[in-house]
Amino acid sequence: MSVEELFEKARVAALSAYAPYSKFRVGAALVADDGSVWTGCNVENRSFGLTVCAERNAVCQAVAAGRRLFTAIAVATLDSEGPVGPCGACRQVLSEFMRPDATVFFGGTGLERVTATIGQLYPLDSLRELAR
Ligand code: THU
């Protein structure tokens, strides 16, 4: 699957976002080591801190279906022209299930795309030795 096909899955997922507070819809498409793709959207809450980001939602969908290792993720925002990268919490959760060289793509409605590894986005991981 091409990167743009992965982005398209992330954009479709973002259409399901529950984001009445921020009005900022995000979708994620996560590739497992067997090639299967798992999607998620952000799900907000009136107690704002309970909001679940698209990336963590996708990880939970995939892990609940028995996947444990991911090679790439695309994160698409529908309400910003430029790319918006994963928050700190999501970077740590992704790093639990990705090798440091796994790829993270993010993009908005414009043409700009950012490509990084999870190791770049979450470096100097002091808890790495505790991870499985
Ligand atoms: N959000 C995500 O779902 N993923 C990101 O990478 C950035 C932020 C969500 C959280 C909240 O619902 C909204 O976007 C605004 O921060």
CSV table of N, CA and C and ligand atoms in Angstrom, one decimal:
chain,number,residue,atom,x,y,z
A,1,MET,N,0.9,-1.2,0.0
A,1,MET,CA,0.0,0.0,0.0
A,1,MET,C,0.9,1.3,0.0
A,2,SER,N,0.5,2.2,-0.8
A,2,SER,CA,1.4,3.4,-0.9
A,2,SER,C,1.1,4.3,0.3
A,3,VAL,N,2.0,5.3,0.5
A,3,VAL,CA,1.8,6.2,1.7
A,3,VAL,C,0.5,7.0,1.5
A,4,GLU,N,0.2,7.4,0.2
A,4,GLU,CA,-1.0,8.2,0.0
A,4,GLU,C,-2.3,7.3,0.2
A,5,GLU,N,-2.2,6.0,-0.1
A,5,GLU,CA,-3.3,5.1,0.2
A,5,GLU,C,-3.5,5.0,1.7
A,6,LEU,N,-2.4,5.0,2.5
A,6,LEU,CA,-2.5,4.9,3.9
A,6,LEU,C,-3.1,6.2,4.5
A,7,PHE,N,-2.7,7.3,3.9
A,7,PHE,CA,-3.2,8.6,4.3
A,7,PHE,C,-4.7,8.7,4.0
A,8,GLU,N,-5.1,8.1,2.9
A,8,GLU,CA,-6.6,8.1,2.6
A,8,GLU,C,-7.4,7.3,3.6
A,9,LYS,N,-6.8,6.2,4.1
A,9,LYS,CA,-7.5,5.4,5.1
A,9,LYS,C,-7.6,6.3,6.4
A,10,ALA,N,-6.5,7.0,6.7
A,10,ALA,CA,-6.5,7.9,7.9
A,10,ALA,C,-7.5,9.0,7.8
A,11,ARG,N,-7.6,9.5,6.6
A,11,ARG,CA,-8.6,10.6,6.4
A,11,ARG,C,-10.1,10.1,6.5
A,12,VAL,N,-10.3,8.9,6.0
A,12,VAL,CA,-11.7,8.3,6.1
A,12,VAL,C,-11.9,8.1,7.6
A,13,ALA,N,-10.9,7.6,8.3
A,13,ALA,CA,-11.1,7.3,9.8
A,13,ALA,C,-11.5,8.7,10.5
A,14,ALA,N,-10.8,9.7,10.1
A,14,ALA,CA,-11.0,11.0,10.7
A,14,ALA,C,-12.4,11.5,10.5
A,15,LEU,N,-13.1,11.1,9.5
A,15,LEU,CA,-14.5,11.5,9.3
A,15,LEU,C,-15.4,11.0,10.5
A,16,SER,N,-14.9,10.0,11.2
A,16,SER,CA,-15.7,9.4,12.4
A,16,SER,C,-15.3,10.1,13.7
A,17,ALA,N,-14.4,11.0,13.6
A,17,ALA,CA,-13.9,11.7,14.9
A,17,ALA,C,-15.1,12.2,15.6
A,18,TYR,N,-15.0,12.1,17.0
A,18,TYR,CA,-15.9,12.7,17.9
A,18,TYR,C,-15.1,13.9,18.5
A,19,ALA,N,-15.3,15.1,17.9
A,19,ALA,CA,-14.5,16.2,18.4
A,19,ALA,C,-15.3,17.5,18.5
A,20,PRO,N,-16.4,17.4,19.3
A,20,PRO,CA,-17.3,18.6,19.4
A,20,PRO,C,-16.6,19.8,20.1
A,21,TYR,N,-15.6,19.5,20.9
A,21,TYR,CA,-15.0,20.6,21.7
A,21,TYR,C,-13.9,21.3,20.9
A,22,SER,N,-12.9,20.5,20.4
A,22,SER,CA,-11.8,21.2,19.6
A,22,SER,C,-12.2,21.4,18.2
A,23,LYS,N,-13.2,20.7,17.7
A,23,LYS,CA,-13.5,20.7,16.2
A,23,LYS,C,-12.3,20.4,15.4
A,24,PHE,N,-11.4,19.5,15.9
A,24,PHE,CA,-10.2,19.2,15.2
A,24,PHE,C,-10.2,17.7,15.0
A,25,ARG,N,-10.5,17.3,13.8
A,25,ARG,CA,-10.7,15.9,13.5
A,25,ARG,C,-9.4,15.2,13.0
A,26,VAL,N,-9.1,14.1,13.7
A,26,VAL,CA,-7.8,13.4,13.3
A,26,VAL,C,-8.1,11.9,13.1
A,27,GLY,N,-7.4,11.4,12.1
A,27,GLY,CA,-7.5,9.9,11.8
A,27,GLY,C,-6.1,9.3,11.8
A,28,ALA,N,-6.0,8.1,12.1
A,28,ALA,CA,-4.8,7.4,12.0
A,28,ALA,C,-5.0,6.0,11.3
A,29,ALA,N,-4.0,5.6,10.6
A,29,ALA,CA,-4.0,4.3,9.9
A,29,ALA,C,-2.6,3.6,10.2
A,30,LEU,N,-2.7,2.5,10.9
A,30,LEU,CA,-1.6,1.9,11.5
A,30,LEU,C,-1.3,0.5,10.8
A,31,VAL,N,-0.1,0.3,10.4
A,31,VAL,CA,0.3,-0.9,9.6
A,31,VAL,C,0.9,-1.9,10.6
A,32,ALA,N,0.3,-3.1,10.7
A,32,ALA,CA,0.9,-4.2,11.5
A,32,ALA,C,1.9,-5.0,10.7
A,33,ASP,N,2.7,-5.8,11.4
A,33,ASP,CA,3.8,-6.5,10.8
A,33,ASP,C,3.3,-7.6,9.8
A,34,ASP,N,2.0,-7.9,9.9
A,34,ASP,CA,1.4,-8.8,8.9
A,34,ASP,C,0.8,-8.1,7.7
A,35,GLY,N,1.0,-6.8,7.7
A,35,GLY,CA,0.4,-6.0,6.5
A,35,GLY,C,-1.0,-5.5,6.8
A,36,SER,N,-1.6,-5.9,7.8
A,36,SER,CA,-3.0,-5.5,8.0
A,36,SER,C,-3.0,-4.0,8.5
A,37,VAL,N,-4.1,-3.3,8.3
A,37,VAL,CA,-4.1,-1.9,8.6
A,37,VAL,C,-5.3,-1.6,9.5
A,38,TRP,N,-5.0,-0.9,10.6
A,38,TRP,CA,-6.0,-0.6,11.7
A,38,TRP,C,-6.1,0.9,11.8
A,39,THR,N,-7.4,1.3,11.9
A,39,THR,CA,-7.6,2.8,11.9
A,39,THR,C,-8.2,3.2,13.3
A,40,GLY,N,-8.1,4.5,13.5
A,40,GLY,CA,-8.7,5.1,14.7
A,40,GLY,C,-8.9,6.6,14.5
A,41,CYS,N,-9.8,7.2,15.3
A,41,CYS,CA,-10.1,8.6,15.2
A,41,CYS,C,-10.0,9.1,16.7
A,42,ASN,N,-9.9,10.5,16.8
A,42,ASN,CA,-10.0,11.0,18.2
A,42,ASN,C,-11.4,11.0,18.7
A,43,VAL,N,-11.5,10.7,20.0
A,43,VAL,CA,-12.7,10.6,20.7
A,43,VAL,C,-12.6,11.5,21.9
A,44,GLU,N,-13.3,12.6,21.9
A,44,GLU,CA,-13.2,13.6,23.0
A,44,GLU,C,-14.2,13.3,24.1
A,45,ASN,N,-14.0,14.1,25.1
A,45,ASN,CA,-15.0,13.9,26.3
A,45,ASN,C,-15.2,15.3,26.9
A,46,ARG,N,-16.3,15.5,27.5
A,46,ARG,CA,-16.6,16.8,28.2
A,46,ARG,C,-15.6,17.1,29.3
A,47,SER,N,-15.1,16.0,29.9
A,47,SER,CA,-13.9,16.1,30.8
A,47,SER,C,-12.7,16.0,29.9
A,48,PHE,N,-12.2,17.2,29.5
A,48,PHE,CA,-11.3,17.2,28.4
A,48,PHE,C,-10.1,16.2,28.5
A,49,GLY,N,-9.6,16.0,29.7
A,49,GLY,CA,-8.4,15.2,29.8
A,49,GLY,C,-8.6,13.7,29.5
A,50,LEU,N,-9.9,13.3,29.3
A,50,LEU,CA,-10.2,12.0,29.0
A,50,LEU,C,-10.2,11.7,27.5
A,51,THR,N,-9.9,12.7,26.7
A,51,THR,CA,-9.9,12.6,25.3
A,51,THR,C,-8.8,11.5,24.9
A,52,VAL,N,-9.2,10.7,23.9
A,52,VAL,CA,-8.3,9.7,23.3
A,52,VAL,C,-8.0,10.1,21.9
A,53,CYS,N,-6.7,10.2,21.6
A,53,CYS,CA,-6.2,10.6,20.3
A,53,CYS,C,-6.4,9.5,19.3
A,54,ALA,N,-6.4,9.9,18.0
A,54,ALA,CA,-6.6,8.9,16.9
A,54,ALA,C,-5.5,7.8,17.0
A,55,GLU,N,-4.3,8.2,17.3
A,55,GLU,CA,-3.2,7.2,17.2
A,55,GLU,C,-3.4,6.1,18.3
A,56,ARG,N,-3.7,6.6,19.5
A,56,ARG,CA,-3.9,5.6,20.6
A,56,ARG,C,-5.2,4.7,20.3
A,57,ASN,N,-6.2,5.3,19.7
A,57,ASN,CA,-7.4,4.6,19.4
A,57,ASN,C,-7.0,3.5,18.4
A,58,ALA,N,-6.2,3.8,17.4
A,58,ALA,CA,-5.8,2.8,16.4
A,58,ALA,C,-5.0,1.7,17.0
A,59,VAL,N,-4.1,2.1,17.9
A,59,VAL,CA,-3.3,1.0,18.6
A,59,VAL,C,-4.2,0.1,19.4
A,60,CYS,N,-5.2,0.7,20.1
A,60,CYS,CA,-6.1,-0.2,20.9
A,60,CYS,C,-6.9,-1.1,20.0
A,61,GLN,N,-7.4,-0.6,18.9
A,61,GLN,CA,-8.1,-1.5,17.9
A,61,GLN,C,-7.3,-2.7,17.5
A,62,ALA,N,-6.0,-2.4,17.1
A,62,ALA,CA,-5.1,-3.4,16.6
A,62,ALA,C,-4.7,-4.4,17.7
A,63,VAL,N,-4.4,-3.9,18.9
A,63,VAL,CA,-4.0,-4.8,19.9
A,63,VAL,C,-5.1,-5.7,20.4
A,64,ALA,N,-6.3,-5.1,20.4
A,64,ALA,CA,-7.5,-5.9,20.7
A,64,ALA,C,-7.8,-7.0,19.7
A,65,ALA,N,-7.3,-6.8,18.5
A,65,ALA,CA,-7.4,-7.8,17.4
A,65,ALA,C,-6.2,-8.7,17.4
A,66,GLY,N,-5.3,-8.6,18.3
A,66,GLY,CA,-4.2,-9.5,18.4
A,66,GLY,C,-2.9,-9.1,17.8
A,67,ARG,N,-2.8,-7.9,17.3
A,67,ARG,CA,-1.5,-7.4,16.7
A,67,ARG,C,-0.7,-6.7,17.8
A,68,ARG,N,0.6,-6.9,17.7
A,68,ARG,CA,1.5,-6.4,18.7
A,68,ARG,C,2.7,-5.6,18.2
A,69,LEU,N,2.9,-5.6,16.9
A,69,LEU,CA,4.1,-5.0,16.3
A,69,LEU,C,3.7,-4.2,15.0
A,70,PHE,N,4.0,-2.9,15.0
A,70,PHE,CA,3.6,-2.1,13.9
A,70,PHE,C,4.8,-1.4,13.2
A,71,THR,N,4.7,-1.3,11.9
A,71,THR,CA,5.8,-0.8,11.1
A,71,THR,C,5.7,0.6,10.6
A,72,ALA,N,4.4,1.1,10.6
A,72,ALA,CA,4.2,2.5,10.1
A,72,ALA,C,2.8,3.0,10.6
A,73,ILE,N,2.7,4.3,10.6
A,73,ILE,CA,1.4,4.9,10.9
A,73,ILE,C,1.3,6.2,10.1
A,74,ALA,N,0.1,6.5,9.6
A,74,ALA,CA,-0.1,7.8,9.0
A,74,ALA,C,-1.2,8.5,9.8
A,75,VAL,N,-0.9,9.7,10.1
A,75,VAL,CA,-1.9,10.5,10.9
A,75,VAL,C,-2.3,11.7,10.0
A,76,ALA,N,-3.6,11.8,9.8
A,76,ALA,CA,-4.2,12.8,9.0
A,76,ALA,C,-5.1,13.7,9.8
A,77,THR,N,-5.0,15.0,9.6
A,77,THR,CA,-5.9,16.0,10.2
A,77,THR,C,-6.7,16.6,9.1
A,78,LEU,N,-8.0,16.7,9.4
A,78,LEU,CA,-8.9,17.3,8.4
A,78,LEU,C,-9.1,18.8,8.5
A,79,ASP,N,-8.7,19.3,9.7
A,79,ASP,CA,-9.0,20.7,10.0
A,79,ASP,C,-7.7,21.6,10.2
A,80,SER,N,-6.6,21.1,9.6
A,80,SER,CA,-5.5,22.0,9.5
A,80,SER,C,-4.8,21.8,8.2
A,81,GLU,N,-4.3,22.8,7.6
A,81,GLU,CA,-3.7,22.6,6.3
A,81,GLU,C,-2.3,21.9,6.4
A,82,GLY,N,-1.6,22.3,7.5
A,82,GLY,CA,-0.3,21.7,7.7
A,82,GLY,C,-0.3,20.5,8.5
A,83,PRO,N,0.8,19.7,8.6
A,83,PRO,CA,0.8,18.5,9.3
A,83,PRO,C,0.8,18.7,10.8
A,84,VAL,N,0.2,17.9,11.6
A,84,VAL,CA,0.2,17.9,13.1
A,84,VAL,C,0.6,16.6,13.6
A,85,GLY,N,1.8,16.6,14.3
A,85,GLY,CA,2.4,15.4,14.7
A,85,GLY,C,1.7,14.8,16.0
A,86,PRO,N,2.0,13.5,16.3
A,86,PRO,CA,1.4,12.9,17.5
A,86,PRO,C,1.8,13.6,18.8
A,87,CYS,N,0.9,13.6,19.8
A,87,CYS,CA,1.3,14.2,21.1
A,87,CYS,C,2.3,13.3,21.8
A,88,GLY,N,2.8,13.8,22.9
A,88,GLY,CA,3.8,13.1,23.6
A,88,GLY,C,3.3,11.8,24.1
A,89,ALA,N,2.0,11.7,24.6
A,89,ALA,CA,1.5,10.5,25.1
A,89,ALA,C,1.4,9.4,24.0
A,90,CYS,N,1.0,9.9,22.8
A,90,CYS,CA,0.9,8.9,21.7
A,90,CYS,C,2.3,8.5,21.3
A,91,ARG,N,3.2,9.3,21.3
A,91,ARG,CA,4.6,8.9,20.9
A,91,ARG,C,5.1,7.8,21.8
A,92,GLN,N,4.8,7.9,23.1
A,92,GLN,CA,5.2,6.9,24.1
A,92,GLN,C,4.5,5.6,23.8
A,93,VAL,N,3.1,5.7,23.6
A,93,VAL,CA,2.3,4.5,23.4
A,93,VAL,C,2.7,3.8,22.1
A,94,LEU,N,3.0,4.6,21.0
A,94,LEU,CA,3.4,4.0,19.7
A,94,LEU,C,4.8,3.3,20.0
A,95,SER,N,5.7,3.9,20.7
A,95,SER,CA,7.0,3.3,20.9
A,95,SER,C,6.9,2.0,21.7
A,96,GLU,N,5.8,1.7,22.4
A,96,GLU,CA,5.6,0.5,23.0
A,96,GLU,C,5.5,-0.7,22.0
A,97,PHE,N,5.0,-0.4,20.8
A,97,PHE,CA,4.6,-1.4,19.9
A,97,PHE,C,5.4,-1.2,18.5
A,98,MET,N,6.3,-0.3,18.5
A,98,MET,CA,7.1,-0.1,17.2
A,98,MET,C,8.6,-0.2,17.6
A,99,ARG,N,9.3,-0.7,16.6
A,99,ARG,CA,10.8,-0.6,16.7
A,99,ARG,C,11.2,0.9,16.4
A,100,PRO,N,12.3,1.3,16.9
A,100,PRO,CA,12.7,2.7,16.7
A,100,PRO,C,12.7,3.2,15.3
A,101,ASP,N,13.0,2.3,14.3
A,101,ASP,CA,13.1,2.7,12.9
A,101,ASP,C,11.7,2.7,12.2
A,102,ALA,N,10.6,2.4,12.9
A,102,ALA,CA,9.3,2.4,12.3
A,102,ALA,C,8.9,3.8,11.9
A,103,THR,N,8.1,3.9,10.8
A,103,THR,CA,7.9,5.2,10.2
A,103,THR,C,6.6,5.9,10.7
A,104,VAL,N,6.6,7.1,11.0
A,104,VAL,CA,5.4,7.9,11.3
A,104,VAL,C,5.3,9.0,10.2
A,105,PHE,N,4.1,9.0,9.5
A,105,PHE,CA,3.8,10.0,8.5
A,105,PHE,C,2.7,10.9,9.1
A,106,PHE,N,2.8,12.2,8.9
A,106,PHE,CA,1.7,13.1,9.2
A,106,PHE,C,1.5,14.2,8.2
A,107,GLY,N,0.2,14.5,8.0
A,107,GLY,CA,-0.1,15.5,7.1
A,107,GLY,C,-1.5,16.1,7.3
A,108,GLY,N,-1.7,17.3,6.8
A,108,GLY,CA,-3.0,17.9,6.9
A,108,GLY,C,-3.7,17.9,5.5
A,109,THR,N,-4.5,19.0,5.3
A,109,THR,CA,-5.2,19.0,4.0
A,109,THR,C,-4.4,19.5,2.9
A,110,GLY,N,-3.3,20.1,3.2
A,110,GLY,CA,-2.3,20.6,2.2
A,110,GLY,C,-1.4,19.4,1.7
A,111,LEU,N,-0.5,19.8,0.8
A,111,LEU,CA,0.4,18.8,0.2
A,111,LEU,C,1.6,18.4,1.1
A,112,GLU,N,1.8,19.2,2.1
A,112,GLU,CA,3.0,18.9,2.9
A,112,GLU,C,2.9,17.7,3.8
A,113,ARG,N,3.9,16.8,3.8
A,113,ARG,CA,3.9,15.6,4.6
A,113,ARG,C,5.2,15.6,5.4
A,114,VAL,N,5.1,15.1,6.6
A,114,VAL,CA,6.3,14.9,7.5
A,114,VAL,C,6.5,13.4,7.6
A,115,THR,N,7.7,13.0,7.4
A,115,THR,CA,8.1,11.6,7.6
A,115,THR,C,9.2,11.5,8.6
A,116,ALA,N,8.9,10.7,9.7
A,116,ALA,CA,9.9,10.6,10.7
A,116,ALA,C,9.9,9.2,11.2
A,117,THR,N,10.9,8.8,12.0
A,117,THR,CA,10.8,7.5,12.7
A,117,THR,C,10.3,7.8,14.1
A,118,ILE,N,9.8,6.7,14.7
A,118,ILE,CA,9.3,6.9,16.1
A,118,ILE,C,10.5,7.1,17.0
A,119,GLY,N,11.7,6.6,16.6
A,119,GLY,CA,12.9,6.9,17.4
A,119,GLY,C,13.3,8.3,17.4
A,120,GLN,N,13.0,9.0,16.2
A,120,GLN,CA,13.3,10.5,16.2
A,120,GLN,C,12.3,11.2,17.0
A,121,LEU,N,11.0,10.8,17.0
A,121,LEU,CA,9.9,11.5,17.7
A,121,LEU,C,9.9,11.2,19.2
A,122,TYR,N,10.5,10.1,19.6
A,122,TYR,CA,10.6,9.7,21.0
A,122,TYR,C,12.0,9.2,21.3
A,123,PRO,N,12.9,10.1,21.3
A,123,PRO,CA,14.3,9.7,21.5
A,123,PRO,C,14.7,9.5,23.0
A,124,LEU,N,15.8,9.0,23.3
A,124,LEU,CA,16.3,9.0,24.7
A,124,LEU,C,15.3,8.4,25.6
A,125,ASP,N,14.7,7.2,25.2
A,125,ASP,CA,13.6,6.6,25.9
A,125,ASP,C,14.2,5.9,27.2
A,126,SER,N,14.0,6.6,28.3
A,126,SER,CA,14.6,6.1,29.5
A,126,SER,C,13.9,4.8,30.0
A,127,LEU,N,12.7,4.5,29.5
A,127,LEU,CA,12.0,3.3,29.9
A,127,LEU,C,12.1,2.2,28.9
A,128,ARG,N,12.9,2.4,27.9
A,128,ARG,CA,13.0,1.4,26.8
A,128,ARG,C,13.3,0.0,27.4
A,129,GLU,N,14.2,-0.1,28.4
A,129,GLU,CA,14.6,-1.4,28.9
A,129,GLU,C,13.5,-2.1,29.6
A,130,LEU,N,12.4,-1.4,29.9
A,130,LEU,CA,11.3,-2.0,30.6
A,130,LEU,C,10.3,-2.6,29.5
A,131,ALA,N,10.4,-2.1,28.3
A,131,ALA,CA,9.5,-2.5,27.2
A,131,ALA,C,9.8,-4.0,26.8
A,132,ARG,N,8.7,-4.7,26.4
A,132,ARG,CA,8.9,-6.1,26.0
A,132,ARG,C,9.7,-6.1,24.7
B,1,THU,N1,-5.3,14.8,18.4
B,1,THU,C1,-5.2,13.6,17.9
B,1,THU,O1,-6.1,12.8,17.9
B,1,THU,N2,-3.9,13.2,17.4
B,1,THU,C2,-2.9,14.1,17.3
B,1,THU,O2,-1.9,13.7,16.7
B,1,THU,C3,-3.0,15.5,17.7
B,1,THU,C4,-4.2,15.8,18.5
B,1,THU,C5,-6.6,15.2,18.9
B,1,THU,C6,-6.8,15.4,20.4
B,1,THU,C7,-8.0,16.4,20.4
B,1,THU,O3,-9.2,15.7,20.3
B,1,THU,C8,-7.8,17.2,19.2
B,1,THU,O4,-7.0,16.5,18.3
B,1,THU,C9,-7.2,18.6,19.5
B,1,THU,O5,-6.0,18.5,20.2
